[in-house]
Coordinates of N, CA, C and O in Angstrom, one line a residue:
X1 N 40.6 19.0 213.7 CA 41.1 20.3 214.4 C 40.4 21.4 213.9 O 39.6 22.5 214.7
X2 N 41.0 21.8 212.3 CA 40.9 22.9 212.2 C 39.2 23.0 211.6 O 38.6 24.0 212.0
X3 N 38.1 21.9 211.5 CA 37.2 22.2 211.0 C 36.4 22.7 212.5 O 35.6 23.3 212.6
X4 N 36.6 21.9 213.5 CA 36.1 22.5 214.9 C 36.3 23.8 214.9 O 35.3 24.5 215.5
X5 N 37.7 24.2 214.8 CA 37.8 25.9 215.2 C 36.8 26.7 214.4 O 36.4 27.5 214.5
X6 N 36.8 25.9 212.9 CA 36.4 26.9 212.0 C 34.6 27.0 212.5 O 34.1 28.2 212.5
X7 N 34.1 25.9 213.1 CA 32.8 25.7 213.3 C 32.3 26.7 214.3 O 31.6 27.7 214.4
X8 N 33.7 26.6 215.6 CA 33.2 27.7 216.5 C 33.2 29.1 216.1 O 32.6 29.9 216.7
X9 N 34.1 29.2 215.2 CA 34.5 30.6 214.8 C 33.0 31.3 214.2 O 32.5 32.5 214.6
X10 N 32.5 30.3 213.4 CA 31.1 30.7 212.6 C 30.3 30.8 213.8 O 29.0 31.9 213.7
X11 N 30.0 29.9 215.1 CA 29.0 30.3 215.7 C 29.1 31.1 216.7 O 27.8 32.2 216.7
X12 N 30.6 31.6 216.9 CA 30.7 33.0 218.0 C 30.2 34.3 217.0 O 29.7 35.2 217.4
X13 N 30.6 34.2 215.8 CA 30.3 35.7 214.9 C 28.5 35.7 214.4 O 28.2 36.5 215.0
X14 N 28.0 34.4 214.5 CA 26.8 34.2 214.4 C 25.7 35.0 215.8 O 25.1 36.0 215.8
X15 N 26.4 34.9 217.0 CA 25.8 35.2 218.0 C 25.9 36.2 218.1 O 24.8 37.3 218.9
X16 N 27.2 37.0 218.2 CA 27.7 37.7 218.3 C 26.9 38.8 217.2 O 26.6 40.3 217.4
X17 N 27.0 38.4 216.1 CA 25.9 39.3 214.9 C 24.3 38.9 215.6 O 24.2 40.7 215.2
X18 N 23.7 38.6 216.1 CA 22.7 38.3 216.6 C 22.7 39.2 218.0 O 21.4 40.4 217.8
X19 N 23.6 39.3 218.6 CA 23.6 40.4 219.7 C 23.5 41.9 219.1 O 22.6 42.6 220.0
X20 N 24.2 42.2 218.5 CA 24.6 43.6 218.2 C 22.9 44.0 217.2 O 22.6 44.9 217.3
X21 N 22.5 42.8 216.7 CA 21.1 43.1 216.0 C 20.4 43.7 217.2 O 19.7 44.5 216.3
X22 N 19.7 43.0 218.0 CA 18.9 43.3 219.0 C 19.4 44.6 219.6 O 18.5 45.5 219.9
X23 N 20.8 44.9 220.1 CA 20.9 46.0 220.6 C 20.5 47.0 219.5 O 20.3 48.2 220.3
X24 N 20.8 47.0 218.6 CA 20.3 48.0 217.8 C 19.0 48.5 217.1 O 18.6 49.3 216.7
X25 N 18.5 47.3 217.3 CA 16.8 47.2 217.4 C 16.0 47.7 218.4 O 14.4 47.4 218.3
X26 N 16.6 48.2 219.4 CA 15.8 48.4 220.9 C 14.9 49.6 220.2 O 15.1 50.0 219.3
X27 N 13.6 49.3 220.7 CA 13.0 50.2 220.7 C 12.2 51.4 221.4 O 11.8 50.9 222.5
X28 N 12.2 52.8 220.9 CA 12.2 53.7 222.1 C 10.7 54.1 221.9 O 10.1 55.3 222.3
X29 N 10.3 53.7 220.6 CA 8.7 54.1 221.0 C 7.9 53.9 222.0 O 8.0 52.9 222.6
X30 N 7.0 54.7 221.7 CA 5.8 54.7 222.9 C 5.6 56.0 223.9 O 6.3 56.9 223.3
X31 N 5.0 56.1 225.1 CA 4.8 57.4 225.0 C 5.5 57.7 226.5 O 5.9 56.8 227.4
X32 N 6.5 58.7 226.8 CA 7.4 58.6 227.6 C 7.4 60.2 228.8 O 6.4 61.1 228.4
X33 N 7.3 60.2 229.9 CA 6.8 61.3 230.7 C 8.0 62.0 231.2 O 9.4 61.2 231.5
X34 N 8.2 63.0 230.9 CA 9.4 63.9 231.3 C 9.8 64.2 232.7 O 9.2 63.3 233.9
X35 N 11.0 64.3 232.8 CA 11.9 64.2 234.4 C 10.7 64.8 235.3 O 10.5 64.8 236.7
X36 N 10.4 66.1 235.2 CA 9.5 66.8 236.1 C 8.2 66.4 236.1 O 7.5 66.9 236.4
X37 N 7.7 65.4 235.0 CA 6.4 65.2 234.9 C 5.3 65.7 234.3 O 4.1 65.7 234.8
X38 N 5.9 67.0 233.8 CA 4.7 68.2 233.2 C 4.7 67.9 231.6 O 3.4 68.7 231.0
X39 N 5.2 66.9 231.2 CA 4.1 66.5 229.6 C 4.8 65.0 229.6 O 5.7 64.4 229.9
X40 N 4.2 64.8 228.4 CA 4.0 63.3 227.9 C 4.7 63.5 226.4 O 3.8 64.0 226.0
X41 N 5.5 62.5 226.1 CA 6.0 62.7 224.9 C 6.1 61.3 223.9 O 6.2 60.2 224.4
X42 N 5.4 61.7 222.7 CA 5.0 60.0 221.9 C 6.2 60.0 221.0 O 6.4 60.9 220.4
X43 N 7.1 58.8 221.2 CA 7.9 58.7 220.5 C 7.4 58.0 219.3 O 7.3 56.4 219.7
X44 N 7.7 58.0 218.0 CA 7.3 56.8 217.2 C 9.2 56.7 216.4 O 9.6 57.9 216.2
X45 N 8.9 55.5 215.3 CA 9.8 55.4 214.2 C 9.5 56.8 213.2 O 8.5 56.5 212.9
X46 N 10.4 57.3 212.5 CA 9.9 57.8 211.3 C 11.6 57.9 210.5 O 12.5 58.2 210.9
X47 N 11.2 58.0 208.9 CA 12.5 58.0 208.5 C 13.5 57.4 208.7 O 14.6 58.0 208.6
X48 N 13.9 56.1 209.2 CA 15.1 55.5 209.7 C 15.7 56.2 211.0 O 16.2 55.2 211.2
X49 N 14.6 56.9 211.6 CA 15.2 57.6 213.0 C 14.1 57.4 213.8 O 12.8 56.4 213.7
X50 N 13.8 58.4 214.9 CA 12.8 58.9 215.7 C 12.1 60.1 215.4 O 12.8 60.8 215.4
X51 N 10.9 60.2 215.8 CA 10.3 61.5 216.2 C 9.6 61.6 217.3 O 9.2 60.2 218.2
X52 N 9.3 62.7 217.9 CA 8.6 62.8 219.3 C 8.1 64.1 219.2 O 8.2 65.2 218.6
X53 N 6.6 64.0 219.7 CA 5.3 64.8 219.6 C 5.1 65.1 221.1 O 4.8 63.5 221.8
X54 N 4.8 66.2 221.4 CA 3.7 66.4 223.0 C 2.4 66.2 222.7 O 2.0 66.6 221.5
X55 N 2.1 64.8 223.4 CA 0.4 64.5 223.6 C -0.1 64.7 224.7 O -1.1 64.6 225.2
X56 N 0.7 65.3 225.7 CA -0.1 65.6 227.1 C 0.7 66.7 227.5 O 1.9 66.6 227.8
X57 N 0.2 67.5 228.7 CA 0.5 68.6 229.6 C -0.3 68.6 230.6 O -1.3 68.5 230.7
X58 N 0.9 68.6 231.7 CA -0.2 69.0 233.0 C -0.9 70.3 233.0 O -1.9 70.3 233.6
X59 N -0.1 71.3 232.4 CA -1.3 72.5 232.3 C -1.5 73.1 230.9 O -0.6 73.6 230.5
X60 N -2.5 72.3 230.4 CA -2.5 72.2 228.8 C -3.1 73.8 228.4 O -3.4 73.9 227.4
X61 N -3.4 74.6 229.3 CA -4.1 75.6 229.0 C -3.0 77.0 229.6 O -2.2 76.9 231.0
X62 N -3.2 77.9 229.0 CA -2.2 79.5 229.5 C -3.3 79.9 230.6 O -4.3 80.2 230.2
X63 N -2.7 80.1 231.7 CA -3.2 80.2 232.8 C -3.5 82.1 232.7 O -4.8 82.1 233.3
X64 N -3.2 82.9 231.6 CA -3.1 84.0 231.7 C -4.4 84.2 230.8 O -5.4 85.1 231.1
X65 N -4.9 83.6 229.6 CA -6.1 83.6 228.8 C -7.0 82.4 228.8 O -8.1 82.8 228.5
X66 N -6.5 81.2 229.4 CA -7.4 80.4 229.6 C -7.3 79.6 228.2 O -8.4 78.4 228.1
X67 N -7.1 79.7 227.2 CA -6.8 79.1 225.6 C -5.9 78.4 226.1 O -4.7 78.1 227.0
X68 N -6.0 77.0 225.2 CA -4.9 75.7 224.8 C -3.5 76.8 225.0 O -3.4 77.9 224.2
X69 N -2.5 76.2 225.5 CA -1.1 76.2 225.7 C -0.6 76.3 224.1 O -0.9 75.5 223.4
X70 N 0.3 77.5 223.7 CA 1.2 77.8 222.6 C 2.3 77.8 222.8 O 2.8 77.9 223.7
X71 N 3.4 77.5 221.5 CA 4.6 77.7 221.5 C 4.8 78.8 221.6 O 5.3 79.7 220.6
X72 N 4.6 79.8 222.6 CA 4.6 81.5 222.8 C 5.8 81.8 222.6 O 6.3 82.9 222.1
X73 N 6.8 81.1 223.2 CA 8.4 81.6 223.2 C 9.3 81.4 221.5 O 10.4 82.1 221.4
X74 N 8.3 80.9 220.8 CA 9.1 80.8 219.2 C 9.2 82.0 218.7 O 8.6 83.1 218.6
X75 N 11.0 82.6 218.2 CA 10.7 83.7 217.7 C 9.7 83.9 216.4 O 9.9 85.0 216.1
X76 N 9.4 82.6 216.0 CA 8.9 83.0 215.0 C 7.3 83.4 214.9 O 6.9 82.8 215.1
X77 N 7.3 84.3 214.5 CA 5.5 84.5 214.8 C 4.2 83.6 214.4 O 3.5 83.7 215.1
X78 N 4.8 83.2 213.1 CA 3.6 82.2 212.9 C 3.7 81.2 213.4 O 2.8 80.1 213.9
X79 N 5.0 80.5 214.0 CA 5.0 79.0 215.1 C 4.7 79.3 216.2 O 4.2 78.7 217.3
X80 N 4.7 80.7 216.7 CA 4.4 80.7 218.1 C 3.0 80.7 218.6 O 2.7 80.6 219.6
X81 N 2.2 80.6 217.3 CA 0.6 80.5 217.4 C 0.3 78.8 217.7 O -0.8 78.7 217.6
X82 N 1.1 78.1 217.3 CA 1.2 76.5 217.0 C 0.8 76.0 218.6 O 1.2 76.7 219.5
X83 N -0.2 75.1 218.7 CA -0.2 74.4 220.1 C 0.5 73.3 220.5 O 1.4 73.2 219.7
X84 N 1.1 73.5 221.7 CA 2.0 72.9 222.4 C 1.2 71.1 221.9 O 2.3 70.6 222.2
X85 N 0.4 71.2 221.9 CA -0.1 69.5 222.2 C 0.1 69.2 220.8 O -0.6 70.3 219.7
X86 N 0.8 68.1 220.3 CA 1.1 68.1 218.8 C 2.3 68.9 218.4 O 2.9 68.6 217.2
X87 N 3.1 69.5 219.2 CA 4.4 70.2 219.1 C 5.5 69.1 218.6 O 5.6 68.5 219.6
X88 N 6.0 69.1 217.7 CA 7.1 68.2 217.4 C 8.6 68.9 218.1 O 8.9 69.8 217.9
X89 N 9.1 68.0 218.7 CA 10.5 68.0 219.5 C 11.6 67.8 219.3 O 12.6 68.5 218.8
X90 N 11.6 66.7 218.1 CA 12.7 65.9 217.6 C 12.8 66.3 216.3 O 11.8 66.3 215.5
X91 N 14.1 66.7 215.7 CA 13.6 66.6 214.2 C 15.6 66.2 213.7 O 16.6 66.3 214.5
X92 N 15.6 65.1 212.7 CA 16.5 64.5 212.1 C 17.1 63.2 213.4 O 18.7 63.5 213.4
X93 N 16.8 63.2 214.2 CA 17.2 62.0 215.3 C 17.1 60.8 214.3 O 16.1 59.8 214.3
X94 N 18.5 60.3 214.0 CA 18.8 59.2 213.4 C 19.9 58.4 214.7 O 20.4 58.8 215.2
X95 N 19.8 57.1 214.2 CA 20.7 56.2 215.1 C 22.0 56.7 214.9 O 22.5 56.9 213.9
X96 N 22.6 56.4 215.9 CA 24.3 56.8 216.1 C 25.3 55.8 216.7 O 26.0 56.0 216.6
X97 N 24.2 55.0 217.8 CA 24.9 53.9 218.2 C 23.7 53.3 218.6 O 22.5 53.3 218.7
X98 N 24.3 51.9 219.3 CA 23.1 51.2 219.7 C 22.8 51.5 220.6 O 22.9 52.0 221.5
X99 N 20.9 51.8 220.7 CA 20.1 52.3 221.4 C 20.5 53.9 221.7 O 20.2 54.3 222.9
X100 N 20.8 54.4 220.9 CA 21.3 56.0 220.8 C 20.7 56.7 219.3 O 21.2 56.2 218.2
X101 N 20.2 57.7 219.6 CA 19.7 58.2 218.7 C 20.4 60.2 218.7 O 20.3 60.4 219.9
X102 N 21.0 60.6 217.3 CA 21.1 62.1 217.5 C 20.9 63.0 216.5 O 20.4 62.2 215.5
X103 N 20.4 63.7 216.7 CA 19.9 64.8 216.0 C 19.6 66.4 216.5 O 20.7 66.7 217.2
X104 N 18.3 66.8 216.9 CA 17.9 68.0 217.2 C 17.0 67.9 218.1 O 16.1 67.0 217.7
X105 N 17.0 68.8 219.0 CA 15.6 68.9 220.0 C 15.3 69.8 220.2 O 16.2 71.3 220.7
X106 N 14.0 70.5 220.2 CA 13.3 71.9 220.1 C 13.0 72.4 221.7 O 12.4 71.1 222.4
X107 N 13.3 73.4 222.5 CA 12.8 73.7 223.5 C 12.2 74.9 223.8 O 12.4 75.8 223.2
X108 N 10.8 74.2 223.9 CA 9.6 75.0 224.0 C 9.9 76.5 224.9 O 9.1 77.2 224.7
X109 N 10.5 76.1 226.1 CA 10.8 76.7 227.3 C 11.7 78.1 226.6 O 11.3 79.2 227.2
X110 N 12.3 77.9 226.0 CA 13.0 79.7 225.0 C 12.9 79.5 223.5 O 13.1 80.1 223.0
X111 N 12.4 78.6 222.7 CA 11.9 78.6 221.4 C 13.0 78.4 220.5 O 13.2 78.7 219.3
X112 N 14.4 77.9 221.2 CA 15.5 77.5 220.3 C 15.4 75.8 219.9 O 15.1 75.2 221.2
X113 N 16.4 75.4 219.1 CA 16.7 74.2 218.7 C 18.2 73.5 219.3 O 18.9 74.9 218.9
X114 N 18.2 72.7 219.7 CA 19.8 72.3 220.2 C 20.3 70.9 219.3 O 19.1 69.9 219.4
X115 N 21.1 70.7 219.7 CA 22.2 69.5 219.5 C 21.8 68.3 220.3 O 21.8 69.1 221.3
X116 N 21.6 67.3 219.9 CA 20.6 66.6 221.2 C 21.0 64.9 221.0 O 21.0 64.5 219.3
X117 N 20.7 64.1 222.1 CA 20.8 62.6 222.0 C 20.0 62.2 222.8 O 19.5 62.9 223.6
X118 N 19.3 61.1 222.3 CA 18.5 60.4 222.5 C 18.9 59.0 223.2 O 19.3 58.5 221.6
X119 N 19.1 58.4 224.5 CA 19.7 57.2 224.6 C 18.7 56.1 225.7 O 18.6 56.5 226.6
X120 N 18.1 54.9 225.1 CA 17.6 54.2 225.9 C 18.5 53.5 226.8 O 19.2 52.8 226.5
X121 N 18.1 54.0 228.0 CA 19.2 53.5 228.9 C 18.7 52.2 229.8 O 19.3 51.5 230.7
X122 N 17.1 51.8 229.6 CA 16.7 50.5 230.0 C 15.2 50.5 229.4 O 14.9 51.3 228.9
X123 N 14.7 49.4 229.7 CA 13.1 49.1 229.3 C 12.1 50.5 229.5 O 11.2 50.7 228.9
X124 N 12.2 51.1 230.5 CA 11.5 51.9 231.2 C 12.2 53.4 231.0 O 11.4 53.9 231.9
X125 N 13.4 53.3 230.9 CA 14.1 54.6 231.2 C 15.1 55.5 229.8 O 15.3 54.7 228.9
X126 N 14.8 56.8 229.6 CA 15.2 57.1 228.4 C 15.8 58.2 228.7 O 15.4 59.3 229.3
X127 N 17.0 58.6 228.4 CA 18.3 59.5 228.7 C 18.0 60.8 227.4 O 18.1 60.4 226.2
X128 N 17.5 62.1 227.6 CA 17.4 62.6 227.0 C 18.8 64.0 226.9 O 18.4 64.6 228.2
X129 N 19.7 64.1 226.2 CA 20.7 65.2 226.5 C 20.3 66.3 225.4 O 20.3 65.9 223.9
X130 N 21.0 67.5 225.7 CA 21.2 68.7 224.7 C 22.1 69.6 224.9 O 22.5 69.7 226.0
X131 N 23.1 69.7 223.8 CA 24.3 70.9 224.1 C 23.8 72.0 223.2 O 23.9 72.5 222.4
X132 N 24.6 73.3 224.4 CA 24.7 74.5 223.5 C 25.8 75.0 223.4 O 26.7 75.1 224.8
X133 N 26.6 74.8 222.4 CA 28.3 75.2 222.6 C 28.9 74.0 223.5 O 28.5 72.9 223.2
X134 N 29.7 74.0 224.7 CA 29.8 73.8 225.5 C 29.2 73.2 226.5 O 29.7 72.6 227.5
X135 N 28.2 74.0 226.8 CA 27.2 73.5 227.7 C 26.2 72.8 227.3 O 25.7 72.8 226.5
X136 N 26.1 71.5 228.5 CA 25.3 70.6 227.9 C 24.7 70.2 229.3 O 24.8 70.2 230.2
X137 N 23.4 69.4 228.9 CA 22.5 69.1 230.2 C 21.5 67.9 229.7 O 21.5 67.7 228.5
X138 N 20.7 67.3 230.6 CA 19.8 66.0 230.2 C 18.7 65.8 231.4 O 19.0 66.3 232.6
X139 N 18.0 64.8 230.9 CA 17.4 64.8 232.2 C 16.8 62.9 231.2 O 16.9 62.6 230.6
X140 N 15.8 62.2 232.9 CA 15.6 60.8 232.4 C 14.4 60.9 232.2 O 13.8 61.8 233.0
X141 N 13.7 60.4 231.4 CA 12.4 60.7 231.2 C 11.8 58.7 231.2 O 12.8 57.8 231.4
X142 N 10.8 58.6 232.3 CA 10.3 57.0 231.9 C 9.2 57.1 231.3 O 8.1 57.6 231.1
X143 N 9.4 55.7 231.2 CA 8.0 55.3 230.2 C 6.8 55.1 230.7 O 6.4 55.2 231.9
X144 N 5.6 56.0 230.3 CA 4.4 56.2 230.3 C 3.4 55.2 230.5 O 2.2 55.4 231.3
X145 N 3.5 54.1 229.8 CA 2.6 53.1 229.8 C 3.1 52.3 228.2 O 3.5 53.1 227.5
X146 N 2.6 51.4 228.3 CA 2.8 50.6 226.9 C 1.6 50.6 226.1 O 0.4 50.2 226.1

């Protein structure tokens, strides 16, 4: 009887371990379309976490100058000249729980960086959230293609 119980316990622990390992290995890598549909962000694994870089914009040119859009809202004059295409959005995004990474996100709309989390909520959906003090917000991104 004890042997049967021990074997069942080992089997349950193994199954639970496999489930947890699978959940922790969820892959957010790929290209994601923002909720507004105005940008695509390529997410890849890096440094034990994830990185995200803008790879497409609905309006890639500054309407006033006709030149490629730049990070013009950045308070650092040297960074304000960098192109929006290729702009890194995530920094320090490390796993914080299964299917979730926490770190910082850069908001090119105001040139600021915020505490953020990214959660894979389904095979085709990613929840991106950020907070400034007690004010938090977020949006859901959809996979743009595999």
